Amino acid sequence: MIKENVQKIFKEIPEDVLLVAAVKSRSINEIKEAVDAGVKIIGENYLQETEKLFPYIEHIVKWHYIGSIQKKKIKKIVKIFDMIETVDSVDVLREIDERAKGVDKIMPVLIEVNSGREEQKSGVYPEQVERLVNAAAPFKNVLIQGLMTMGPFADDPEKLRPYFKLTKELFDFLKARETKNVQMKYLSMGMSDSYKIAIQEGANIVRIGTLIFGPRHDR
Ligand SMILES: *Cc1c(COP(=O)(O)O)cnc(C)c1O
């Protein structure tokens, strides 16, 4: 089933849109099946899980960190991952910069936008994104490559459209102001129920779990 699911998604999304398979709480065999079916990027929320998967599939895929960031884990996250999609503070940027310097790496990151302005959610409020991006100027080992957003919980994915639109506008605004370590290239929006709408609104990374692996048996 996983193989068919992946193939179906690849058929539906345009070629220039990247599929990130969100694999939290899935087994190694499930993930391998997705990789065999052509998945090139794995999105992980948990560092520990990633370390378990690593020996099996490290080099065949790229790894995106899509979970919430704890400062003490940044050292390992920087070492392992090819992109961090969930950056939302100067403190985190500074720590990433320092750790990336330590391993001689330029760390690609996306800024997570709290497009629904929900207090309990991670991400930067839309009007604060420009300031955060500007604050990254001295961090030579960080490369800001775009924005990511989840949007608020919605029973109907169509309700997410305004939040995707808003994030795209922000993306275009920042793209016109690119600096040395800011290259607005990726817009990561849309999950299993909303990726089609997200792509219509300009997403070029979609993060999909349930539609590939089925309903989650959460821990
Ligand atoms: C789990 C997760 C997804 C995928 O969600 P599905 O609804 O299962 O497709 C996407 N992005 C993030 C940040 C996630 O944690």
Coordinates of C-alpha atoms and ligand atoms in Angstrom, one line a residue:
M1 CA 0.0 0.0 0.0
I2 CA 2.8 2.4 0.9
K3 CA 4.4 2.0 -2.4
E4 CA 1.1 2.8 -4.3
N5 CA 0.4 5.7 -2.0
V6 CA 3.8 7.3 -2.8
Q7 CA 3.5 6.7 -6.5
K8 CA 0.0 8.3 -6.4
I9 CA 1.3 11.4 -4.7
F10 CA 4.3 11.7 -7.1
K11 CA 1.8 11.6 -9.9
E12 CA -0.3 14.4 -8.4
I13 CA 2.3 16.9 -7.5
P14 CA 4.3 19.0 -10.0
E15 CA 7.9 17.9 -10.7
D16 CA 9.3 21.0 -9.0
V17 CA 7.5 20.3 -5.7
L18 CA 9.5 18.3 -3.1
L19 CA 7.9 15.6 -1.2
V20 CA 9.0 15.2 2.4
A21 CA 7.7 12.0 4.0
A22 CA 6.8 12.8 7.6
V23 CA 7.8 9.5 9.3
K24 CA 7.2 10.1 13.0
S25 CA 6.3 6.9 14.9
R26 CA 6.6 4.7 11.7
S27 CA 8.6 1.5 11.6
I28 CA 11.9 1.1 9.7
N29 CA 10.2 -1.3 7.3
E30 CA 7.4 1.2 6.5
I31 CA 10.0 3.9 5.9
K32 CA 12.1 1.6 3.8
E33 CA 9.1 0.8 1.6
A34 CA 8.5 4.5 1.1
V35 CA 12.1 5.0 0.2
D36 CA 12.0 2.1 -2.2
A37 CA 9.0 3.7 -3.9
G38 CA 11.0 6.9 -4.5
V39 CA 10.9 9.1 -1.4
K40 CA 14.0 11.2 -1.4
I41 CA 13.5 13.3 1.7
I42 CA 12.5 12.2 5.2
G43 CA 11.0 14.6 7.7
E44 CA 11.5 13.7 11.4
N45 CA 10.2 15.3 14.5
Y46 CA 12.3 13.4 16.9
L47 CA 16.0 13.2 17.2
Q48 CA 16.0 9.8 19.0
E49 CA 13.9 8.2 16.3
T50 CA 16.2 9.6 13.7
E51 CA 19.2 8.1 15.3
K52 CA 17.5 4.7 15.2
L53 CA 16.7 5.0 11.6
F54 CA 20.0 6.3 10.5
P55 CA 22.0 3.1 10.3
Y56 CA 19.5 1.8 7.8
I57 CA 18.8 4.6 5.5
E58 CA 21.3 7.4 6.2
H59 CA 22.8 8.0 2.8
I60 CA 20.0 7.2 0.4
V61 CA 17.9 10.2 1.5
K62 CA 18.0 13.8 2.7
W63 CA 16.8 14.5 6.2
H64 CA 14.6 17.5 7.2
Y65 CA 14.0 18.3 10.9
I66 CA 10.4 19.3 11.3
G67 CA 9.9 18.9 15.0
S68 CA 10.1 21.5 17.8
I69 CA 13.6 22.5 18.7
Q70 CA 15.2 22.1 22.1
K71 CA 18.4 24.0 22.5
K72 CA 20.3 21.2 24.0
K73 CA 19.6 19.0 21.0
I74 CA 20.7 21.4 18.3
K75 CA 24.3 20.1 18.3
K76 CA 23.1 16.7 17.1
I77 CA 20.4 18.1 14.9
V78 CA 22.9 20.2 13.0
K79 CA 25.2 17.2 12.6
I80 CA 22.6 14.8 11.2
F81 CA 20.1 16.9 9.3
D82 CA 20.3 18.5 5.8
M83 CA 17.7 21.1 6.6
I84 CA 15.9 22.4 9.8
E85 CA 12.4 23.6 8.9
T86 CA 11.3 24.8 12.3
V87 CA 13.5 27.7 13.3
D88 CA 11.6 30.4 15.2
S89 CA 14.0 32.5 17.3
V90 CA 17.3 34.4 17.2
D91 CA 18.5 32.2 20.1
V92 CA 17.9 29.1 18.0
L93 CA 19.6 30.6 15.0
R94 CA 22.6 31.6 17.1
E95 CA 23.0 28.1 18.5
I96 CA 22.6 26.6 15.1
D97 CA 25.3 28.9 13.8
E98 CA 27.7 28.0 16.5
R99 CA 27.2 24.3 16.2
A100 CA 27.4 24.4 12.4
K101 CA 30.7 26.3 12.7
G102 CA 31.9 23.5 15.0
V103 CA 31.4 20.9 12.3
D104 CA 32.4 23.2 9.4
K105 CA 28.9 23.2 7.9
I106 CA 26.6 25.8 6.4
M107 CA 23.2 24.8 7.8
P108 CA 20.2 25.3 5.6
V109 CA 17.1 26.4 7.6
L110 CA 13.5 27.5 7.1
I111 CA 11.8 30.0 9.3
E112 CA 8.6 28.6 10.8
V113 CA 5.7 31.1 10.5
N114 CA 2.8 30.9 13.0
S115 CA 0.5 32.0 10.3
G116 CA -2.6 31.4 12.4
R117 CA -1.3 33.5 15.2
E118 CA -2.1 30.8 17.7
E119 CA -0.6 31.3 21.2
Q120 CA 0.2 27.7 21.9
K121 CA 1.8 27.0 18.5
S122 CA 5.5 27.3 17.6
G123 CA 6.6 29.7 14.9
V124 CA 7.1 33.4 14.5
Y125 CA 4.2 35.7 14.0
P126 CA 4.1 37.0 10.5
E127 CA 5.0 40.6 11.3
Q128 CA 8.1 39.4 13.2
V129 CA 9.6 37.3 10.4
E130 CA 11.4 40.1 8.7
R131 CA 13.1 41.1 11.9
L132 CA 14.2 37.5 12.6
V133 CA 15.6 37.2 9.1
N134 CA 17.5 40.5 9.4
A135 CA 18.9 39.3 12.8
A136 CA 20.5 36.3 11.0
A137 CA 22.8 38.5 9.0
P138 CA 25.9 37.9 11.2
F139 CA 25.4 34.1 11.4
K140 CA 27.7 33.0 8.6
N141 CA 27.1 29.3 9.1
V142 CA 23.3 29.6 8.7
L143 CA 21.6 29.8 5.3
I144 CA 18.0 30.8 5.4
Q145 CA 16.3 29.1 2.5
G146 CA 12.7 29.9 3.0
L147 CA 9.6 29.6 5.1
M148 CA 7.5 26.8 6.6
T149 CA 4.0 27.0 8.1
M150 CA 1.5 24.6 9.5
G151 CA -1.6 26.8 9.7
P152 CA -4.2 26.4 12.3
F153 CA -6.2 23.2 12.9
A154 CA -9.1 23.1 10.5
D155 CA -11.9 20.6 9.8
D156 CA -12.0 21.7 6.2
P157 CA -8.5 22.2 4.5
E158 CA -10.0 25.0 2.3
K159 CA -10.0 27.1 5.5
L160 CA -6.2 26.9 5.4
R161 CA -5.9 28.8 2.1
P162 CA -5.8 32.3 3.6
Y163 CA -2.9 31.2 5.9
F164 CA -1.0 29.7 3.0
K165 CA -1.6 32.9 0.9
L166 CA -0.3 35.0 3.8
T167 CA 2.9 33.0 4.1
K168 CA 3.4 33.1 0.3
E169 CA 3.1 36.9 0.4
L170 CA 5.7 37.0 3.2
F171 CA 7.9 34.7 1.2
D172 CA 7.7 37.0 -1.9
F173 CA 8.4 40.1 0.2
L174 CA 11.5 38.5 1.7
K175 CA 12.6 37.2 -1.7
A176 CA 12.9 40.7 -3.0
R177 CA 15.2 41.5 -0.1
E178 CA 17.6 38.6 -0.3
T179 CA 21.0 39.0 1.4
K180 CA 24.1 36.9 1.5
N181 CA 22.8 34.2 3.9
V182 CA 19.1 34.6 2.9
Q183 CA 18.0 32.9 -0.3
M184 CA 14.3 32.4 -0.4
K185 CA 14.0 29.2 -2.3
Y186 CA 11.6 26.9 -0.4
L187 CA 8.1 27.3 0.8
S188 CA 7.1 24.4 2.9
M189 CA 3.3 24.2 3.4
G190 CA 0.7 21.5 3.3
M191 CA 0.2 18.1 4.8
S192 CA -2.0 15.0 3.9
D193 CA -5.3 16.8 3.8
S194 CA -4.1 20.2 2.5
Y195 CA -1.1 19.7 0.2
K196 CA -3.1 20.4 -3.0
I197 CA -4.4 23.7 -1.7
A198 CA -0.8 24.5 -0.5
I199 CA 0.6 23.8 -3.9
Q200 CA -2.0 26.0 -5.5
E201 CA -0.9 28.8 -3.2
G202 CA 2.8 28.4 -4.0
A203 CA 4.3 25.6 -1.8
N204 CA 7.2 23.8 -3.3
I205 CA 7.8 21.5 -0.3
V206 CA 4.9 19.4 1.1
R207 CA 5.2 17.3 4.2
I208 CA 3.0 14.2 4.1
G209 CA 2.6 11.4 6.6
T210 CA -0.9 9.9 6.9
L211 CA -1.5 9.7 3.2
I212 CA 1.7 7.6 2.7
F213 CA 1.6 5.4 5.8
G214 CA -2.0 5.4 6.9
P215 CA -3.4 6.6 10.2
R216 CA -0.9 7.1 13.0
H217 CA -0.8 4.9 16.0
D218 CA 0.5 7.5 18.3
R219 CA 2.6 6.8 21.3
Ligands
LIG1 C1 3.2 14.9 11.2 C2 3.6 16.1 10.5 C3 3.2 16.3 9.1 C4 2.4 15.3 8.3 O1 1.1 15.2 8.8 P1 0.0 14.3 8.1 O2 -1.2 14.9 8.4 O3 0.2 12.9 8.7 O4 0.3 14.3 6.7 C5 3.7 17.5 8.5 N1 4.4 18.4 9.2 C6 4.7 18.3 10.4 C7 5.5 19.3 11.1 C8 4.3 17.1 11.1 O5 4.7 17.0 12.4

